[in-house]
Coordinates of C-alpha atoms in Angstrom, one line a residue:
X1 CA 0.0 0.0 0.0
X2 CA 2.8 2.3 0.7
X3 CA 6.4 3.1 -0.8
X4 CA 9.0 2.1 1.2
X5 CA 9.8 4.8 3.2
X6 CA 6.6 5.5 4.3
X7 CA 5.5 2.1 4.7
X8 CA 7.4 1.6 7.2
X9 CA 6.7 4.5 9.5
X10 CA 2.8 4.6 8.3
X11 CA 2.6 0.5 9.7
X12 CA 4.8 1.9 12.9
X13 CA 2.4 4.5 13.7
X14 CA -0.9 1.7 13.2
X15 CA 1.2 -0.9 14.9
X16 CA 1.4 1.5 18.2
X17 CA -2.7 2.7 17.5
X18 CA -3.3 -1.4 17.7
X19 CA -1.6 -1.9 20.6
X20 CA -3.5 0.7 22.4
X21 CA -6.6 -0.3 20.9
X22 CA -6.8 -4.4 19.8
X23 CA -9.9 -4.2 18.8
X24 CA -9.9 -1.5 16.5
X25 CA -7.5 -3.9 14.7
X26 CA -9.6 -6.7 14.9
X27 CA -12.2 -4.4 12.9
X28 CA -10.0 -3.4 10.3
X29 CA -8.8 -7.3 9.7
X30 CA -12.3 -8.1 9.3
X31 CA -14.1 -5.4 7.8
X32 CA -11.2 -3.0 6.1
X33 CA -11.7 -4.1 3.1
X34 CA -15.3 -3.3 2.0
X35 CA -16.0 0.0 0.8
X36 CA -17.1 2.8 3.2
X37 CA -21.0 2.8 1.2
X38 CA -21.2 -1.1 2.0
X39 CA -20.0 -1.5 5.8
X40 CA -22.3 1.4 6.9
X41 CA -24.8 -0.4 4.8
X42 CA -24.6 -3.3 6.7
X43 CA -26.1 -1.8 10.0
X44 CA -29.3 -1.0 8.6
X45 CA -29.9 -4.7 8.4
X46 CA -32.3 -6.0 10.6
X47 CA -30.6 -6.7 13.8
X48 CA -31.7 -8.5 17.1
X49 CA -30.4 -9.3 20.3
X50 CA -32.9 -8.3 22.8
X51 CA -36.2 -10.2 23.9
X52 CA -39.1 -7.9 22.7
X53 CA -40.0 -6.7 26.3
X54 CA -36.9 -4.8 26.6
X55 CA -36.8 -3.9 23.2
X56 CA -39.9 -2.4 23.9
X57 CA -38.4 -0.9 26.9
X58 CA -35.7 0.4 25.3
X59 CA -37.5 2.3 22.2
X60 CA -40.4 3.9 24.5
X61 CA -37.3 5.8 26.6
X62 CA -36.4 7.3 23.1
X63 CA -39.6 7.6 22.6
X64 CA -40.4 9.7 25.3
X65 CA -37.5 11.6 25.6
X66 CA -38.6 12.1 21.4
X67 CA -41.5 13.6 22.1
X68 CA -41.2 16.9 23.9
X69 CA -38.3 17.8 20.9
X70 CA -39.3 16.4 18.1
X71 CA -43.4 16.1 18.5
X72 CA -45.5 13.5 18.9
X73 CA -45.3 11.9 15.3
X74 CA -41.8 12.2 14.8
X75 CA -41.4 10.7 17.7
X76 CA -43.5 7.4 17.0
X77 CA -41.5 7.1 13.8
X78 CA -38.0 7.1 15.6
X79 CA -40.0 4.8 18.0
X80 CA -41.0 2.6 14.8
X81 CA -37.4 2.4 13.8
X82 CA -35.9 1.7 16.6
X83 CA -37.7 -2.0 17.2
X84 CA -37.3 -2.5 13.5
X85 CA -33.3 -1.7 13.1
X86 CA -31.9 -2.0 16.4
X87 CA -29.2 0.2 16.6
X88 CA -27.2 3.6 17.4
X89 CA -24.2 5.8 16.4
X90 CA -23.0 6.3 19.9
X91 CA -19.4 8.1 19.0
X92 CA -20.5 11.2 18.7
X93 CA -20.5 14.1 21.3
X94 CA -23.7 16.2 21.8
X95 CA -22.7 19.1 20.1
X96 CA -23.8 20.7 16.3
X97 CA -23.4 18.4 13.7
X98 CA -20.2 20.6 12.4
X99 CA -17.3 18.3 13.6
X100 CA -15.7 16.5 10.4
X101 CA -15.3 12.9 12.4
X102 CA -19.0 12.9 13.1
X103 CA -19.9 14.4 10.5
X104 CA -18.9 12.2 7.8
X105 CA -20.0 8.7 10.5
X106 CA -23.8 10.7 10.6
X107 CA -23.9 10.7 6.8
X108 CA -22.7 7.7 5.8
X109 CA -24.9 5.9 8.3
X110 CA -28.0 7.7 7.3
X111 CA -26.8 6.9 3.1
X112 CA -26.8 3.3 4.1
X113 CA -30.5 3.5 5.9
X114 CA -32.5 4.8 3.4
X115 CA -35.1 2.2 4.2
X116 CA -35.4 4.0 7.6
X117 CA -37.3 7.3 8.2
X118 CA -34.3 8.4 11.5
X119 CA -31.2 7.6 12.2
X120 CA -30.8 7.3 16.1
X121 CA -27.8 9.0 17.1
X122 CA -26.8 8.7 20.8
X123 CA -24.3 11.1 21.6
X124 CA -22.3 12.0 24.5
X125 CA -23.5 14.8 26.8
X126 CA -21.1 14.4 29.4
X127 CA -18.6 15.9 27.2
X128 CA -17.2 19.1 28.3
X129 CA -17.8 22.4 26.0
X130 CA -14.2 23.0 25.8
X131 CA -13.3 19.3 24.2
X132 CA -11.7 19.7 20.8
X133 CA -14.9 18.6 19.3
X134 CA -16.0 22.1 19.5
X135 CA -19.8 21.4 21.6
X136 CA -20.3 24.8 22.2
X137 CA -19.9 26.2 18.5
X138 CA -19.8 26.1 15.0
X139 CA -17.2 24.7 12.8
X140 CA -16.2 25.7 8.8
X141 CA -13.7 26.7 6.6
X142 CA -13.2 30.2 5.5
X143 CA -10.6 30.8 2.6
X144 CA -7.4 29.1 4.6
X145 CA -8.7 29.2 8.4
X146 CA -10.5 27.1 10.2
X147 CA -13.8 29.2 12.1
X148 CA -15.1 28.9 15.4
X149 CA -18.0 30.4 16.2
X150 CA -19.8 30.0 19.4
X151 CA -23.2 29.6 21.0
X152 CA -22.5 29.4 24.8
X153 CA -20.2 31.8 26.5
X154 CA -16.9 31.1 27.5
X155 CA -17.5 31.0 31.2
X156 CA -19.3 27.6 30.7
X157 CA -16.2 25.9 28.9
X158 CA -15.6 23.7 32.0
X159 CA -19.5 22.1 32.2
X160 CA -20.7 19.4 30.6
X161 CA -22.7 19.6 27.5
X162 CA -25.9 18.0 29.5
X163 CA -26.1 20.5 32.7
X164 CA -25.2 23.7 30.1
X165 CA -28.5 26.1 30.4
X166 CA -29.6 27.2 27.1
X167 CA -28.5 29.6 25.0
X168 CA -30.8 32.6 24.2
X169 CA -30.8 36.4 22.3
X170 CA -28.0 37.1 24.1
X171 CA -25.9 34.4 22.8
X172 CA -27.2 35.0 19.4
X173 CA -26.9 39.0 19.2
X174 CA -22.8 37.6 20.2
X175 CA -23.4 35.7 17.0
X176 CA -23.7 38.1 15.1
X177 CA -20.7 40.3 15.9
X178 CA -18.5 37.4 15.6
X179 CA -19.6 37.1 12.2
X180 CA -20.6 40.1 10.3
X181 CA -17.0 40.7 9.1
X182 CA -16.6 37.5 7.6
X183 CA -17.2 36.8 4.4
X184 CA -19.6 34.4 4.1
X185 CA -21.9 36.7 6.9
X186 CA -24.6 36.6 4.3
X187 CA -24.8 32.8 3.7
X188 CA -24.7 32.5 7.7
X189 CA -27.9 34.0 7.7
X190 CA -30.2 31.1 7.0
X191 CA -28.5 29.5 9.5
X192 CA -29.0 32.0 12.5
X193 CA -32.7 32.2 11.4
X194 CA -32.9 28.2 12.5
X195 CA -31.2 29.4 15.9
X196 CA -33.8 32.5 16.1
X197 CA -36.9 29.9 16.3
X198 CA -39.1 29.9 19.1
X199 CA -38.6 25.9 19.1
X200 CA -34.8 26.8 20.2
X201 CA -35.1 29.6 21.7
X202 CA -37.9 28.1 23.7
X203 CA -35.7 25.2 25.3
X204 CA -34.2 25.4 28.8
X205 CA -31.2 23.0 28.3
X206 CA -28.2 23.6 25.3
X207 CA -28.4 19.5 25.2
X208 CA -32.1 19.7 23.8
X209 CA -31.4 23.1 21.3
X210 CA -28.6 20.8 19.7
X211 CA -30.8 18.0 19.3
X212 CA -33.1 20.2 17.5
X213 CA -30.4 22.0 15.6
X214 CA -29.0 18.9 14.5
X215 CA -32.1 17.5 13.5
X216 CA -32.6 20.8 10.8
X217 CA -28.8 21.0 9.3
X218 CA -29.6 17.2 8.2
X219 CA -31.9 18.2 6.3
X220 CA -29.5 20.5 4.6
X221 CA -27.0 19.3 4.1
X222 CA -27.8 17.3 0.7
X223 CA -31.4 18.7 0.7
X224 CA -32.1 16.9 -2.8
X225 CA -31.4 13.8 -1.4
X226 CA -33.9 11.2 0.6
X227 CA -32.4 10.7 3.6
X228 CA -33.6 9.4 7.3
X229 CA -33.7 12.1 9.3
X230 CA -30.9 12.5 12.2
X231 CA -32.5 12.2 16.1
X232 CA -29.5 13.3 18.2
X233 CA -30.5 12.3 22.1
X234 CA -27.9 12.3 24.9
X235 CA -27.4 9.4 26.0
X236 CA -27.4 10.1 29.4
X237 CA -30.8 11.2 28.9
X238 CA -32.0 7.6 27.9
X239 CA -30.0 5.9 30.2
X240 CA -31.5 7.9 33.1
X241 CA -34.8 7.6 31.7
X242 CA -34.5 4.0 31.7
X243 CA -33.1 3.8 35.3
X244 CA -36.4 6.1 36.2
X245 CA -38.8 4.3 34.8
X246 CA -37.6 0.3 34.8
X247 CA -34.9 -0.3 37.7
X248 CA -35.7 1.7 40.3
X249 CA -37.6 -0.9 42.2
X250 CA -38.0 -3.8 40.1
X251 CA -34.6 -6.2 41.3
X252 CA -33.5 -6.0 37.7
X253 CA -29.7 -6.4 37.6
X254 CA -29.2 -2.9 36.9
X255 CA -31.4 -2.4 39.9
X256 CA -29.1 -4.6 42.0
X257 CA -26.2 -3.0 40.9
X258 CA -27.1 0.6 41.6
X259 CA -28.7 -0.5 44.8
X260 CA -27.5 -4.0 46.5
X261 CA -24.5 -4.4 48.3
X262 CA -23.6 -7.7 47.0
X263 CA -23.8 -7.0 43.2
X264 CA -23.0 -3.5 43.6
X265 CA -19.4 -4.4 45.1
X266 CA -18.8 -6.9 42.4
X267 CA -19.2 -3.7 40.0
X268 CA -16.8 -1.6 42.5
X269 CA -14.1 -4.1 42.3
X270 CA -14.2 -5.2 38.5
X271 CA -15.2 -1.9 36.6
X272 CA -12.1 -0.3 38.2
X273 CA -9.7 1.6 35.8
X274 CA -12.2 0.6 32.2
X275 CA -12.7 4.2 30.4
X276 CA -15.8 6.0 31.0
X277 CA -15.6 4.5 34.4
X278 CA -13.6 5.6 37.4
X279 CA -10.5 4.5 39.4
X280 CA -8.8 6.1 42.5
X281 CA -7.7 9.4 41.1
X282 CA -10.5 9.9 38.5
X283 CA -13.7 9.3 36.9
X284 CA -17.0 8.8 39.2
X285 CA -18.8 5.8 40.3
X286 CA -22.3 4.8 38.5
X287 CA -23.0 8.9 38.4
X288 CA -21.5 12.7 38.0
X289 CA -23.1 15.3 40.3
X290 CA -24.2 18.2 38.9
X291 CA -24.4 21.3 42.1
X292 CA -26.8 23.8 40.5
X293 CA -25.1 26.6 42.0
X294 CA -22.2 25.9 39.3
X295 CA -22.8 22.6 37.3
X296 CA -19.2 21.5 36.7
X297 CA -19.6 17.8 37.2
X298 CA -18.7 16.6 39.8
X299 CA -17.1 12.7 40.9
X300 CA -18.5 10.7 43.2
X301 CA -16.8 7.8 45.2
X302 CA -18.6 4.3 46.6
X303 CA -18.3 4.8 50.8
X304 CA -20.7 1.9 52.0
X305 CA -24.4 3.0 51.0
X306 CA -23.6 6.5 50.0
X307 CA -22.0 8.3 46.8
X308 CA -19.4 10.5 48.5
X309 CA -17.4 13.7 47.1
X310 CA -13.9 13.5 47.4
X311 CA -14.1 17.1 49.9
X312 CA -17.1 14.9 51.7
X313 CA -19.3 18.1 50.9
X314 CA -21.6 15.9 48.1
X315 CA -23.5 12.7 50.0
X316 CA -26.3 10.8 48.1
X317 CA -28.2 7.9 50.0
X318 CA -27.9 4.9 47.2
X319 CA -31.6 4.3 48.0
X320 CA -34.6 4.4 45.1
X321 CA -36.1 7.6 46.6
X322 CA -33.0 9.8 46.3
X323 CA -31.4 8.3 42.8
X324 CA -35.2 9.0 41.6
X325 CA -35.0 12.3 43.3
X326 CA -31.6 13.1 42.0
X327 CA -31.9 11.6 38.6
X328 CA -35.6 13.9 38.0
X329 CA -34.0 17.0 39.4
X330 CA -31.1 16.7 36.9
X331 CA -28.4 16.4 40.4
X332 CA -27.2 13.4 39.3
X333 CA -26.3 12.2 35.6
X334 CA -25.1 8.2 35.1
X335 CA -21.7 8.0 33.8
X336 CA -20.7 6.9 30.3
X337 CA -19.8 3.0 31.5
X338 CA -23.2 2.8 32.9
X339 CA -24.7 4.2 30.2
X340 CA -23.1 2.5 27.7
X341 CA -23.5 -0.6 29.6
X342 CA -27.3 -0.1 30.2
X343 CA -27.4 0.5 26.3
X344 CA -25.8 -2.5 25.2
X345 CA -25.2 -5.2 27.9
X346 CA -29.0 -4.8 29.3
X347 CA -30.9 -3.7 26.3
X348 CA -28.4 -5.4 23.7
X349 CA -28.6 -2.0 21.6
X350 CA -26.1 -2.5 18.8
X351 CA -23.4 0.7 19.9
X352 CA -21.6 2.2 16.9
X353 CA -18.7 4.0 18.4
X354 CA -15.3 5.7 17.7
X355 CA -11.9 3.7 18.3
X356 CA -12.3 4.1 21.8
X357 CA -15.3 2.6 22.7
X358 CA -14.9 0.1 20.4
X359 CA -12.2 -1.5 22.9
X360 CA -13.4 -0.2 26.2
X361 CA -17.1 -0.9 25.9
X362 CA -15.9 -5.1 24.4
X363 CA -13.7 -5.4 27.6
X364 CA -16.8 -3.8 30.0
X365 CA -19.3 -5.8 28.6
X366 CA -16.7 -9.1 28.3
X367 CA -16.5 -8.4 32.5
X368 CA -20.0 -7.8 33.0
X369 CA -21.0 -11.0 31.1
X370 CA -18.6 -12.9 32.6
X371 CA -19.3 -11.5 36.6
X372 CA -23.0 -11.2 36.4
X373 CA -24.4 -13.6 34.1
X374 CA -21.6 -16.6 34.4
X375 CA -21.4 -16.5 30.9
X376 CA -17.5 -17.2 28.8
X377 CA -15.2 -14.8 28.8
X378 CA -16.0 -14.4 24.8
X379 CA -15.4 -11.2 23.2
X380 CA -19.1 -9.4 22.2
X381 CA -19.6 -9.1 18.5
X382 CA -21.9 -6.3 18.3
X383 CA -19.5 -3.8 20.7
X384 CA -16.9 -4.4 17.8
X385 CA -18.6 -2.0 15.7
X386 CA -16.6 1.5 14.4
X387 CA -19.4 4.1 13.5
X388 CA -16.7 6.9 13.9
X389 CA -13.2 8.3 12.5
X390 CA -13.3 7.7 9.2
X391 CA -13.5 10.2 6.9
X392 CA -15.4 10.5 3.5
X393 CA -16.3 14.0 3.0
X394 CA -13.7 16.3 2.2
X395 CA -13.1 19.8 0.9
X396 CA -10.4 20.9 -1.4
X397 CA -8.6 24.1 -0.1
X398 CA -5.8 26.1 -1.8
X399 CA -5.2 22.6 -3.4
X400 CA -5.0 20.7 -0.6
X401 CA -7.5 18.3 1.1
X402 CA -9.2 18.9 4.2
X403 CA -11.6 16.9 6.1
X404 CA -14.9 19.3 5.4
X405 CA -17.6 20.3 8.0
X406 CA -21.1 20.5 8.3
X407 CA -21.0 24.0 7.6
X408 CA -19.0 23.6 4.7
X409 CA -21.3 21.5 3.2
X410 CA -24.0 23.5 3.6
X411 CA -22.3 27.2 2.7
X412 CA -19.9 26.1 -0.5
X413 CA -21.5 22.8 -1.8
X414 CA -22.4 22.5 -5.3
X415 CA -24.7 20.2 -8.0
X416 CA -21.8 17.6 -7.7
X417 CA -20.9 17.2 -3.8
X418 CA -23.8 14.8 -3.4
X419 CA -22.3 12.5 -6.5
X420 CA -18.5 13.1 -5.4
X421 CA -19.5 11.7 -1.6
X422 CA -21.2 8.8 -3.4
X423 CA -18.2 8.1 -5.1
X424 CA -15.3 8.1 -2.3
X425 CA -18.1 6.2 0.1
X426 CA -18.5 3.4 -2.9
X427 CA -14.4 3.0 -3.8
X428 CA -12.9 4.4 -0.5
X429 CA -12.2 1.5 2.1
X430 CA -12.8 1.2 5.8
X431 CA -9.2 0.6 6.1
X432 CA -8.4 3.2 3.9
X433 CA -10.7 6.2 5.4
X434 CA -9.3 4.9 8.9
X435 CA -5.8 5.1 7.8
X436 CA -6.0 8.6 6.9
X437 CA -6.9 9.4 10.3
X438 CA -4.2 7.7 12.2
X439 CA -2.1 10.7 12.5
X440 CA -4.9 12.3 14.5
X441 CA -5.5 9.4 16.8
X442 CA -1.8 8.6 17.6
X443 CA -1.8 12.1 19.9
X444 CA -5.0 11.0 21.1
X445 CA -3.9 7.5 22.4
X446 CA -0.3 8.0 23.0
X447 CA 1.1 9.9 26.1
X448 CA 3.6 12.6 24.7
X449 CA 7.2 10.7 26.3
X450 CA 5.9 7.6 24.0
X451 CA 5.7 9.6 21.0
X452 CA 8.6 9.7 18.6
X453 CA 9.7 12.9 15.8
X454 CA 9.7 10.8 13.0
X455 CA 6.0 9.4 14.0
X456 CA 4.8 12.6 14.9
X457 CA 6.2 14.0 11.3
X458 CA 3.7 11.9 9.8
X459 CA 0.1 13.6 8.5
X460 CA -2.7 13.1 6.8
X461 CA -1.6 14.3 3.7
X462 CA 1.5 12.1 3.7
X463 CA -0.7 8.7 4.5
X464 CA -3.3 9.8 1.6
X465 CA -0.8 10.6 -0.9
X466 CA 1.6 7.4 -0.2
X467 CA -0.5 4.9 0.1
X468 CA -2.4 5.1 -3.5
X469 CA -5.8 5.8 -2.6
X470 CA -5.6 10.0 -2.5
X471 CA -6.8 9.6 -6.2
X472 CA -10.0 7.6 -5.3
X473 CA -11.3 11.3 -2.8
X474 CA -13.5 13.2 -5.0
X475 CA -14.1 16.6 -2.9
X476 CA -17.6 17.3 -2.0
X477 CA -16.7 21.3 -2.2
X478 CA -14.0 23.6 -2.9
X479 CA -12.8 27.1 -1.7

C-alpha cells in the first residue's frame, strides 16, 4: 500500500494505534476491506439481540425523551425504527453536527439507511464544551482558516454539555458580531434564522437546542437527497430515563447493581480503571453530580451506602427515593460505562462508536458478562462496531485536502458534492478512510514521552498521498 519509506513509519504509527486499541485492529482485519458505502450499509440490516419486552423498553425511553423535541409523530417514527433496526451511532459528542469525524459517520450511516425514516444517534452529553470537538460552537472553513464560532459563553467551557442552560438572544446577538466581518456573513444568515426559532429559543437545556439544531442542518446538508432524518439524544438522557422508569424498584440487575450491596461491590471491584468508568484518582462511580449553584460535574466515590465527594461536601443515599429524586431533578447524571452498559449489555442495543469505545465498551461488557451472568469470557460481536473516525467528505482548499464540516457542506457545496460523496463512500475502504486518520489518533492515544519525531512527522496528507488511494477522494466542495 505504501512506498518504502513510508510504509514503514505509516505500519509503525498503526502498529502503536493497535496496541492501544486491539480491537480496533480486529475491525479493520475483518471489515477494512469493503467500501465505506457497504459497511455502513450493513447496519441498517435487521438486527436482534434483545427479547421484545426490553426492546420495547428500550424504544419507549427514546420515545419519550422524542416527544417533547421532536413532537409526537416524529417521535412514533423514531420509535418505529428503533424496534425495526436496532441500533445507534453512539461516537458522537452532543454538540452541532459541524465536527468533520462525526460528521462524515452521521452521513454515511444515514446513506446506508435509506429504508429507515431516523437515524438514532446517541451522543455523548457528558462531554465538556471546551473538548476539541468544538460542543459549544460552529465549525467551517473560511478561505485558509478554520472558524469557530460560538453559541454558549466562555464562562461555561468547563461544564458538561448536558447541565449547560440554554443559549438565548443574548448568545445569538454575540453571533452576530462574531460574524458580520466575515465573508460568508450573508450565507450564515439562514443559519441563524434556524437558531432564532421559538422551538430553540424556547428550550431550557443547550443539550435539547442541539438535538433540534442537528435535526434541521440534516436536512440541509444534501437537501435533494432522501435521507432518514438525524434524532441526536444524549445518551445520558436515555439511560437515566431507563433507570427512572424500569430499575428503580423492580430487582433488575441494573437495579441490583445501583442499589444491593452484593452486586453492587462486584461492580466496585471489577469496573475499576475501564474508560468512561472511574479509578482512584478519577472518573465517578455509576453517576457525576451536577451542584446547581455551578454545574461542573462533579465525581463521586462508593463509601458503603452513599455516593461521596472527594471534599465529603456531596452525600447521596444509594436508595430508590434519592437516585429517583436526583436523577428527576437533573443532580445526578449516570456516567458513560453505565450508560453505555445499560445500552448494550442490558438492552443489547447495537453501539456504533469511535476507536475508543470500540475496545473499552468489548472489555466492560466481556466483565460484565462474565461476573454477572456466568457467561464465557467471549469477546461481544456487536461492541466491535466503528461508527466513527473515518472520513469521507472532504473539501479541497488552496489545493489541498481537508476533512470538510457541516457547515462547509452547507455554505460552498455544489450540484456535484452529493455525486462526489457517493463516489469516495463506494471505492474508499474502511481501512483506507481509517488510515488517513491515524495521525490524528496517535496524539490522542499515545502519552507525549511515548511519541517519537519521526512518527509525529507523519500527517494526513502524507498517508493519503503514499498509500495510493488519495486519487479515489472526490471533494464534495471547494474554496
Amino acid at each position: 500500500m505504501f512506498s518504502k519509506t513510508r510504509k514503514s513509519a505509516a505500519d509503525e504509527l498503526a502498529e502503536k494505534i493497535w496496541a492501544k486499541r486491539p480491537i480496533l485492529k480486529n475491525i479493520i482485519d475483518k471489515f477494512g476491506n469493503l467500501s465505506l458505502a457497504e459497511y455502513y450499509a450493513g447496519f441498517a440490516k435487521p438486527y436482534k439481540t434483545a427479547d421484545d419486552h426490553l426492546k420495547r423498553e428500550f424504544a419507549g425511553a427514546v420515545f419519550r425523551i422524542s416527544r417533547p423535541l421532536f413532537g409526537p409523530a416524529a417521535a412514533a417514527e423514531i420509535q418505529e425504527d428503533v424496534l425495526s433496526h436496532y441500533y445507534a451511532l453512539t461516537a458522537d459528542h452532543h454538540g452541532p453536527l459541524t465536527h468533520p469525524f462525526f460528521l462524515s459517520s452521521a452521513l454515511l450511516a444515514a446513506a446506508g439507511g435509506r429504508g429507515q425514516k431516523n437515524l438514532l444517534v446517541l451522543s455523548t452529553g457528558s462531554i465538556s464544551l471546551n473538548n476539541s470537538s468544538h460542543p459549544r460552537g460552529l465549525l467551517y472553513h473560511s478561505q485558509d482558516k478554520l472558524i469557530k464560532l460560538n453559541l454558549v459563553s466562555a464562562k461555561h467551557h468547563m461544564q458538561s454539555v448536558y447541565s449547560t442552560p440554554a443559549f438565548g438572544e443574548r448568545e445569538l446577538a454575540g453571533l452576530d458580531r462574531e460574524t458580520k466581518n466575515l465573508p460568508e456573513h450573508r450565507e450564515l444568515d439562514q443559519l441563524k434564522q434556524i437558531l432564532q426559532t421559538t422551538a430553540i429559543l424556547g428550550q431550557k437545556r443547550f443539550g435539547s437546542q442541539i438535538s433540534l439544531l442537528n435535526r434541521q442542518l440534516g436536512k440541509m446538508f444534501f437537501p435533494e437527497q432522501t435521507l432518514p432524518q438525524l434524532a441526536y439524544i444524549e445518551l445520558e438522557l436515555v439511560a437515566a430515563d431507563l433507570i427512572l422508569h424500569h430499575h428503580l424498584n423492580s430487582g433488575t440487575l441494573i437495579h441490583q447493581i445501583i442499589f444491593e450491596e452484593e452486586q453492587r461491590k462486584k461492580f466496585y471491584q471489577n469496573f475499576q480503571g475501564i474508560p468512561g468508568s472511574f479509578d482512584k484518582d478519577s472518573g465517578t462511580f455509576l453517576f457525576w453530580f451536577l451542584p446547581k449553584e455551578h454545574p461542573v460535574r462533579v465525581g463521586l466515590r462508593l463509601e458503603n451506602n452513599y455516593l461521596i465527594s472527594a471534599d465529603k461536601k456531596v452525600k447521596i443515599e444509594l436508595s430508590a427515593d434519592k437516585i429517583k429524586d436526583a436523577l428527576s431533578s437533573g443532580e445526578l447524571m449516570p456516567n458513560t460505562i453505565l450508560s453505555l452498559l445499560l445500552l448494550s449489555a442490558y438492552y443489547g442495543v447495537k453501539a456504533l462508536g469511535g476507536f475508543n469505545q470500540t475496545t473499552y465498551l468489548t472489555d466492560a461488557q466481556t466483565v460484565y458478562n462474565k461476573i454477572f451472568l456466568d457467561q464465557p469470557a467471549d469477546l461481544p460481536e456487536h461492541t466491535q462496531t466503528l461508527g466513527a473516525e473515518v472520513t469521507a467528505l472532504y473539501a479541497q482548499i488552496n489545493g489541498r485536502l481537508e476533512p470538510a464540516t457541516g457547515l462547509d457542506l452547507i455554505l460552498y457545496s455544489n450540484s456535484a458534492s452529493w455525486d462526489n460523496f457517493q463516489q469516495t463512500s463506494n471505492t474508499l475502504t474502511l481501512k483506507e478512510a481509517l488510515w488517513g486518520n491515524l495521525p490524528l489518533i496517535y496524539p490522542a492515544l499515545c502519552p507525549a514521552a511515548e511519541r517519537t519525531l519521526r512518527l509525529n512527522a507523519i500527517t494526513s496528507a502524507d498517508i493519503l498521498q503514499a498509500g495510493g488511494f488519495r486519487s479515489k477522494i472526490q471533494p464534495v466542495v471547494k474554496l
